[in-house]
Protein backbone atom coordinates (compact mmCIF):
# COMPACT_ATOMS: atom_id res chain seq x y z
CA UNK A 1 0.00 0.00 0.00
CA UNK A 2 2.84 2.33 0.90
CA UNK A 3 4.48 1.61 -2.45
CA UNK A 4 1.23 2.45 -4.21
CA UNK A 5 1.06 5.96 -2.65
CA UNK A 6 4.71 6.58 -3.39
CA UNK A 7 4.14 5.64 -7.06
CA UNK A 8 1.05 7.84 -7.21
CA UNK A 9 2.93 10.81 -5.80
CA UNK A 10 5.72 10.31 -8.35
CA UNK A 11 3.23 10.28 -11.22
CA UNK A 12 1.55 13.44 -9.91
CA UNK A 13 4.92 15.21 -9.60
CA UNK A 14 5.80 14.28 -13.17
CA UNK A 15 2.48 15.60 -14.46
CA UNK A 16 2.95 18.90 -12.63
CA UNK A 17 6.45 19.23 -14.04
CA UNK A 18 5.18 18.64 -17.58
CA UNK A 19 2.39 21.17 -17.19
CA UNK A 20 4.80 23.70 -15.75
CA UNK A 21 7.18 23.13 -18.66
CA UNK A 22 4.45 23.66 -21.26
CA UNK A 23 3.40 26.89 -19.63
CA UNK A 24 6.98 28.15 -19.49
CA UNK A 25 7.55 27.30 -23.13
CA UNK A 26 4.47 29.20 -24.27
CA UNK A 27 5.53 32.26 -22.28
CA UNK A 28 8.99 32.24 -23.87
CA UNK A 29 7.51 31.96 -27.35
CA UNK A 30 5.21 34.90 -26.59
CA UNK A 31 8.14 37.00 -25.34
CA UNK A 32 10.13 36.31 -28.51
CA UNK A 33 7.27 37.07 -30.89
CA UNK A 34 8.12 39.99 -33.24
CA UNK A 35 5.85 43.01 -32.87
CA UNK A 36 6.20 46.63 -33.87
CA UNK A 37 6.57 49.19 -31.07
CA UNK A 38 3.65 51.45 -30.33
CA UNK A 39 3.97 54.87 -31.98
CA UNK A 40 3.48 57.72 -29.54
CA UNK A 41 -0.13 58.84 -29.55
CA UNK A 42 0.70 62.46 -28.76
CA UNK A 43 4.31 63.30 -29.75
CA UNK A 44 5.57 66.86 -29.44
CA UNK A 45 8.72 66.46 -31.55
CA UNK A 46 9.13 65.08 -35.06
CA UNK A 47 12.40 64.86 -36.97
CA UNK A 48 12.63 63.37 -40.45
CA UNK A 49 15.32 63.12 -43.09
CA UNK A 50 15.72 61.34 -46.41
CA UNK A 51 19.51 61.62 -46.17
CA UNK A 52 19.68 64.93 -48.05
CA UNK A 53 17.30 67.24 -46.21
CA UNK A 54 16.28 67.22 -42.55
CA UNK A 55 13.11 68.80 -41.17
CA UNK A 56 12.46 69.34 -37.45
CA UNK A 57 9.02 70.09 -36.06
CA UNK A 58 7.78 70.81 -32.55
CA UNK A 59 4.30 71.11 -31.11
CA UNK A 60 3.79 74.39 -29.26
CA UNK A 61 0.45 75.21 -27.62
CA UNK A 62 -1.22 72.47 -29.64
CA UNK A 63 0.19 73.69 -32.95
CA UNK A 64 3.00 72.19 -35.03
CA UNK A 65 5.77 74.61 -36.02
CA UNK A 66 8.97 74.32 -38.03
CA UNK A 67 11.86 74.61 -35.58
CA UNK A 68 14.13 76.46 -38.02
CA UNK A 69 11.58 79.29 -38.23
CA UNK A 70 8.57 79.01 -35.96
CA UNK A 71 6.79 81.80 -37.88
CA UNK A 72 6.87 79.86 -41.15
CA UNK A 73 3.27 79.34 -42.42
CA UNK A 74 3.29 75.57 -41.96
CA UNK A 75 0.33 73.60 -43.24
CA UNK A 76 -0.11 71.19 -40.31
CA UNK A 77 -2.05 68.73 -42.46
CA UNK A 78 1.27 67.54 -43.91
CA UNK A 79 2.60 66.72 -40.43
CA UNK A 80 -0.62 64.91 -39.54
CA UNK A 81 -0.44 62.97 -42.80
CA UNK A 82 3.05 61.75 -41.87
CA UNK A 83 1.90 60.82 -38.35
CA UNK A 84 -0.99 58.81 -39.80
CA UNK A 85 1.46 56.89 -41.99
CA UNK A 86 3.65 56.15 -38.96
CA UNK A 87 0.70 54.88 -36.95
CA UNK A 88 -0.09 52.55 -39.84
CA UNK A 89 3.30 50.89 -39.33
CA UNK A 90 1.97 49.24 -36.16
CA UNK A 91 0.08 46.76 -38.32
CA UNK A 92 3.12 45.59 -40.32
CA UNK A 93 4.41 42.02 -40.11
CA UNK A 94 8.20 41.40 -39.99
CA UNK A 95 9.77 39.81 -43.08
CA UNK A 96 13.11 38.89 -41.51
CA UNK A 97 15.14 38.96 -38.31
CA UNK A 98 17.44 41.89 -37.64
CA UNK A 99 20.55 39.73 -37.97
CA UNK A 100 21.76 40.90 -41.39
CA UNK A 101 21.14 44.65 -41.52
CA UNK A 102 23.65 45.28 -44.33
CA UNK A 103 21.68 43.02 -46.66
CA UNK A 104 18.78 45.45 -46.45
CA UNK A 105 20.76 48.69 -46.49
CA UNK A 106 20.14 49.21 -42.78
CA UNK A 107 23.68 49.01 -41.44
CA UNK A 108 24.52 52.71 -41.94
CA UNK A 109 21.22 54.39 -42.65
CA UNK A 110 20.75 58.04 -43.58
CA UNK A 111 16.97 58.17 -43.84
CA UNK A 112 14.91 58.05 -40.68
CA UNK A 113 11.92 59.41 -38.77
CA UNK A 114 12.11 60.16 -35.05
CA UNK A 115 9.21 60.80 -32.70
CA UNK A 116 9.50 62.03 -29.12
CA UNK A 117 6.70 62.59 -26.62
CA UNK A 118 6.69 65.09 -23.71
CA UNK A 119 8.02 62.43 -21.33
CA UNK A 120 11.15 62.02 -23.47
CA UNK A 121 10.20 58.61 -24.82
CA UNK A 122 11.44 58.14 -28.40
CA UNK A 123 10.72 55.91 -31.36
CA UNK A 124 12.97 56.00 -34.44
CA UNK A 125 12.30 54.29 -37.75
CA UNK A 126 15.27 53.74 -40.07
CA UNK A 127 14.75 53.28 -43.81
CA UNK A 128 17.15 51.24 -45.94
CA UNK A 129 17.15 49.92 -49.50
CA UNK A 130 14.13 50.10 -51.76
CA UNK A 131 12.02 46.96 -51.85
CA UNK A 132 9.49 45.89 -54.49
CA UNK A 133 6.67 47.68 -52.72
CA UNK A 134 8.36 50.07 -50.30
CA UNK A 135 11.56 50.41 -48.26
CA UNK A 136 13.17 48.07 -45.74
CA UNK A 137 12.71 49.46 -42.24
CA UNK A 138 14.15 48.79 -38.80
CA UNK A 139 13.44 50.49 -35.47
CA UNK A 140 16.73 49.64 -33.77
CA UNK A 141 15.19 46.85 -31.68
CA UNK A 142 16.52 43.39 -32.56
CA UNK A 143 13.42 41.48 -31.50
CA UNK A 144 11.20 43.58 -33.75
CA UNK A 145 12.97 42.47 -36.90
CA UNK A 146 12.88 44.06 -40.35
CA UNK A 147 9.76 45.33 -42.08
CA UNK A 148 8.80 46.88 -45.39
CA UNK A 149 7.52 50.43 -44.96
CA UNK A 150 5.24 51.84 -47.69
CA UNK A 151 6.76 53.99 -50.42
CA UNK A 152 4.51 56.78 -49.16
CA UNK A 153 6.68 57.18 -46.07
CA UNK A 154 9.84 57.95 -48.07
CA UNK A 155 7.88 60.35 -50.27
CA UNK A 156 6.55 62.21 -47.24
CA UNK A 157 9.94 62.65 -45.56
CA UNK A 158 11.48 63.80 -48.86
CA UNK A 159 9.33 66.94 -49.08
CA UNK A 160 10.98 70.32 -48.81
CA UNK A 161 9.64 72.74 -46.23
CA UNK A 162 8.23 74.86 -49.07
CA UNK A 163 6.13 71.87 -50.16
CA UNK A 164 4.52 72.10 -46.72
CA UNK A 165 3.74 75.81 -46.78
CA UNK A 166 0.24 77.05 -46.15
CA UNK A 167 -0.61 78.93 -49.35
CA UNK A 168 -2.58 82.19 -49.33
CA UNK A 169 -6.17 82.17 -50.51
CA UNK A 170 -6.49 84.73 -53.28
CA UNK A 171 -9.73 86.64 -53.81
CA UNK A 172 -12.12 85.48 -56.49
CA UNK A 173 -12.24 88.47 -58.79
CA UNK A 174 -15.20 88.66 -61.14
CA UNK A 175 -17.02 91.28 -63.15
CA UNK A 176 -19.60 91.39 -60.36
CA UNK A 177 -17.15 92.61 -57.71
CA UNK A 178 -14.28 94.32 -59.59
CA UNK A 179 -14.58 98.11 -59.81
CA UNK A 180 -11.23 99.05 -61.38
CA UNK A 181 -7.83 97.64 -62.33
CA UNK A 182 -4.46 99.21 -63.03
CA UNK A 183 -1.98 97.19 -65.08
CA UNK A 184 1.67 98.22 -65.36
CA UNK A 185 4.80 96.82 -67.01
CA UNK A 186 7.77 99.11 -66.46
CA UNK A 187 6.62 102.61 -67.36
CA UNK A 188 3.60 101.46 -69.39
CA UNK A 189 0.31 101.76 -67.53
CA UNK A 190 -3.28 100.89 -68.42
CA UNK A 191 -6.33 101.93 -66.42
CA UNK A 192 -9.47 99.79 -66.62
CA UNK A 193 -12.85 100.27 -65.03
CA UNK A 194 -15.79 97.92 -64.66
CA UNK A 195 -19.38 99.05 -64.88
CA UNK A 196 -22.51 96.95 -65.23
CA UNK A 197 -20.42 93.81 -65.73
CA UNK A 198 -18.30 95.25 -68.56
CA UNK A 199 -14.66 96.24 -68.94
CA UNK A 200 -13.83 99.76 -70.11
CA UNK A 201 -10.53 101.23 -71.28
CA UNK A 202 -10.58 104.94 -72.11
CA UNK A 203 -14.39 104.71 -72.07
CA UNK A 204 -14.35 102.02 -74.75
CA UNK A 205 -16.03 98.66 -74.08
CA UNK A 206 -13.27 96.02 -74.23
CA UNK A 207 -15.12 93.18 -72.52
CA UNK A 208 -14.71 90.70 -75.39
CA UNK A 209 -10.97 91.38 -75.65
CA UNK A 210 -10.63 90.78 -71.93
CA UNK A 211 -12.24 87.31 -71.91
CA UNK A 212 -9.01 85.43 -71.10
CA UNK A 213 -8.07 88.00 -68.45
CA UNK A 214 -11.52 87.77 -66.86
CA UNK A 215 -11.25 83.99 -66.71
CA UNK A 216 -7.75 84.11 -65.16
CA UNK A 217 -8.79 86.61 -62.49
CA UNK A 218 -11.77 84.47 -61.55
CA UNK A 219 -9.53 81.41 -61.00
CA UNK A 220 -6.53 83.04 -59.32
CA UNK A 221 -4.54 80.69 -57.09
CA UNK A 222 -0.86 80.11 -56.43
CA UNK A 223 0.52 76.64 -57.10
CA UNK A 224 3.25 76.61 -54.49
CA UNK A 225 5.77 78.47 -52.36
CA UNK A 226 9.21 79.08 -53.91
CA UNK A 227 11.00 81.21 -51.31
CA UNK A 228 9.91 82.38 -47.86
CA UNK A 229 11.65 85.49 -46.55
CA UNK A 230 13.84 85.66 -49.66
CA UNK A 231 17.27 87.24 -49.68
CA UNK A 232 17.72 90.71 -51.13
CA UNK A 233 18.81 89.39 -54.53
CA UNK A 234 16.09 86.79 -54.97
CA UNK A 235 13.50 89.19 -56.40
CA UNK A 236 15.88 90.24 -59.18
CA UNK A 237 16.72 86.64 -60.05
CA UNK A 238 13.00 85.89 -60.33
CA UNK A 239 12.28 88.96 -62.47
CA UNK A 240 10.24 90.63 -59.74
CA UNK A 241 11.74 94.06 -60.39
CA UNK A 242 10.31 97.44 -61.43
CA UNK A 243 9.85 96.06 -64.96
CA UNK A 244 7.66 93.19 -63.80
CA UNK A 245 3.97 93.02 -64.63
CA UNK A 246 1.84 94.39 -61.79
CA UNK A 247 -1.93 94.17 -61.53
CA UNK A 248 -3.69 96.21 -58.86
CA UNK A 249 -7.38 95.38 -58.60
CA UNK A 250 -9.99 97.34 -56.65
CA UNK A 251 -12.98 95.22 -55.69
CA UNK A 252 -15.91 95.13 -53.30
CA UNK A 253 -15.94 98.93 -52.87
CA UNK A 254 -12.84 99.38 -50.71
CA UNK A 255 -10.75 96.21 -51.12
CA UNK A 256 -7.46 96.20 -53.06
CA UNK A 257 -5.49 93.23 -54.33
CA UNK A 258 -2.05 93.38 -55.96
CA UNK A 259 -0.26 90.71 -57.99
CA UNK A 260 3.30 91.01 -59.35
CA UNK A 261 4.40 88.52 -62.03
CA UNK A 262 8.05 87.89 -62.89
CA UNK A 263 9.98 85.39 -65.00
CA UNK A 264 8.89 81.92 -65.98
CA UNK A 265 10.19 79.00 -63.94
CA UNK A 266 10.70 76.25 -66.49
CA UNK A 267 7.31 74.92 -67.59
CA UNK A 268 5.79 74.94 -64.12
CA UNK A 269 4.64 78.55 -63.90
CA UNK A 270 5.83 82.08 -63.18
CA UNK A 271 7.35 83.65 -60.11
CA UNK A 272 4.89 85.96 -58.37
CA UNK A 273 4.31 87.92 -55.18
CA UNK A 274 1.00 88.83 -53.57
CA UNK A 275 0.18 92.22 -52.07
CA UNK A 276 3.00 93.41 -49.75
CA UNK A 277 4.18 89.90 -48.90
CA UNK A 278 7.80 89.32 -50.01
CA UNK A 279 7.27 85.55 -50.18
CA UNK A 280 7.80 84.31 -53.73
CA UNK A 281 5.11 81.98 -55.04
CA UNK A 282 4.53 80.08 -58.26
CA UNK A 283 1.62 81.21 -60.42
CA UNK A 284 0.35 78.55 -62.86
CA UNK A 285 1.22 79.24 -66.49
CA UNK A 286 -2.39 79.20 -67.70
CA UNK A 287 -3.26 81.97 -65.25
CA UNK A 288 -0.09 84.03 -65.66
CA UNK A 289 0.13 84.24 -69.45
CA UNK A 290 -3.13 86.18 -70.15
CA UNK A 291 -2.24 88.69 -67.44
CA UNK A 292 1.34 89.06 -68.69
CA UNK A 293 0.15 89.50 -72.26
CA UNK A 294 -2.20 92.29 -71.18
CA UNK A 295 0.52 94.04 -69.20
CA UNK A 296 3.28 93.82 -71.81
CA UNK A 297 1.38 93.88 -75.11
CA UNK A 298 -1.83 95.69 -74.15
CA UNK A 299 -5.06 95.19 -76.03
């Protein structure tokens, strides 16, 4: 009988040991499972570089600013777009271990995105060689392995700061709200008035000749920012001198809008400034040419 209880106790001990071993094994496997780190939900610092240009942003009073010039008119939607892409990385599945970084161009990386939250916690994503559908990525943590980040991420961190500028909204100028317009090119000046929905030059009705100009004024919009707070010589290089075409439009009784058009920038448009702002913008070719033709060639 005594032998029976001893045998029973031995069997029970063996079963408990086996169960304990299974549990321990499952825990180890869970610990070693590759998962992406959680991206900070409310970072206050963002640094990104594609290896050639580096942009640094900081969140001040709930608003993202460019650290190199906190007064720069930053369109925050571009920062949020990048943050959304980063949060999407949490769903990625690793394609390889982090053992052979050089094979994926991740040994000495130049492109990366860094996030830091107010507590000082950081997450950094390093981008390596191009893959078939993105770029190899590593976060510096061996157990997380190597992933393929979407091509969108590299595109977003390759933007220049001017690509992220908040562009001015230009007034919609139509024959229903324009009252007068002065057009100059050097020393040549033309004075137009608008009455009852018609253009007049020296009391002559020139509405039909002004069709292309009317259309351009009604669709005015800049296509991008070229230079913010330009140096003293930038205006001359862009043709924004005293010989440039200048349109000064009076509208809605007491409102005045001024547009200066300079040289053409390849096939993408013309350099331009708006009102008293020294920032140099790009005016689309289809909008600039009718206005330039009026200023330099007249009717």
